């Protein structure tokens, strides 16, 4: 499964320049989860360090993995600007999220910002969950009892938006100046919705000094009951299920599905 992030030059810089990403409310939530954990943290899909670095700054030891070479390069560059004590708490490695072996157990494994939605088949979802279960600390070593925990988020699907998808580009980042002097503008579009597969074929279009770069990818959307069944099938027990990063209730119209689960077989 190749990374669409590596098809665009300087993608890590472009990613960090998108205001929508900087404004996300998930950082404080995952920092709180890390602070409540006894033991080390693993972030799957760490990207440029948007969440990994704030966790490391609080004193937690954290390993970050990502499939994208460009994103990890950007993360390493940002890490190099941190104090030595923060740098010493961080390990980074390139891995496929479906199958990795770090020879370590973690009190907390996080998969923020819809990482699981890039797994479009049940087989890949189960491979990921089985790999995570192998890396979770056994009972007594994770936070909150019951061993290590998996915490992740996906969006609550907006069916009105999916039904209205027409392939038209819509701007989400007005033109702005990058730190190196170039200009960036970004649009997005949903090219197609595969209803049977519960997959949206999406594109993010980056205009850099007028040059058009297209990041095409698929996003698998989930229903709440489906997530519970998927986790149960993989041997996990859902401990918390929130509707937003303020730990609000799971209700119709909530923006997110935020899940904390433990592997019952551990």
Coordinates of N, CA, C and O in Angstrom, one line a residue, residues 155-157 242-244 249-257:
X155 N -14.1 9.9 11.3 CA -15.2 10.8 11.3 C -16.6 10.1 11.3 O -16.7 9.0 10.8
X156 N -17.6 10.7 11.9 CA -18.9 10.3 11.7 C -19.4 10.7 10.4 O -19.5 11.8 10.1
X157 N -19.7 9.7 9.5 CA -20.0 10.1 8.1 C -21.2 11.0 8.0 O -22.3 10.8 8.6
X242 N -16.5 8.1 22.4 CA -16.9 9.5 22.5 C -17.4 10.0 21.1 O -17.0 9.5 20.1
X243 N -18.1 11.1 21.2 CA -18.5 11.8 20.0 C -17.7 13.0 19.5 O -18.0 13.6 18.5
X244 N -16.7 13.3 20.3 CA -15.8 14.4 20.0 C -14.6 14.4 20.9 O -14.5 13.5 21.8
X249 N -20.7 12.9 24.5 CA -21.4 11.6 24.2 C -21.5 11.3 22.7 O -21.5 12.2 21.9
X250 N -21.7 10.0 22.5 CA -22.0 9.5 21.1 C -23.5 9.8 20.8 O -24.3 9.1 21.4
X251 N -23.7 10.7 20.0 CA -25.1 11.1 19.6 C -25.2 11.3 18.1 O -24.2 11.6 17.5
X252 N -26.4 11.3 17.6 CA -26.6 11.6 16.2 C -26.1 13.0 15.9 O -26.3 14.0 16.6
X253 N -25.3 13.1 14.8 CA -24.7 14.4 14.4 C -23.4 14.7 15.1 O -22.8 15.8 14.8
X254 N -22.9 13.9 16.0 CA -21.6 14.2 16.6 C -20.5 14.1 15.5 O -20.6 13.3 14.5
X255 N -19.5 14.9 15.6 CA -18.5 15.0 14.4 C -17.5 13.9 14.3 O -17.1 13.6 13.2
X256 N -17.2 13.2 15.4 CA -16.2 12.2 15.4 C -16.7 10.9 16.1 O -17.6 11.0 16.9
X257 N -16.0 9.8 15.8 CA -16.1 8.6 16.6 C -14.7 8.5 17.2 O -13.7 8.3 16.5

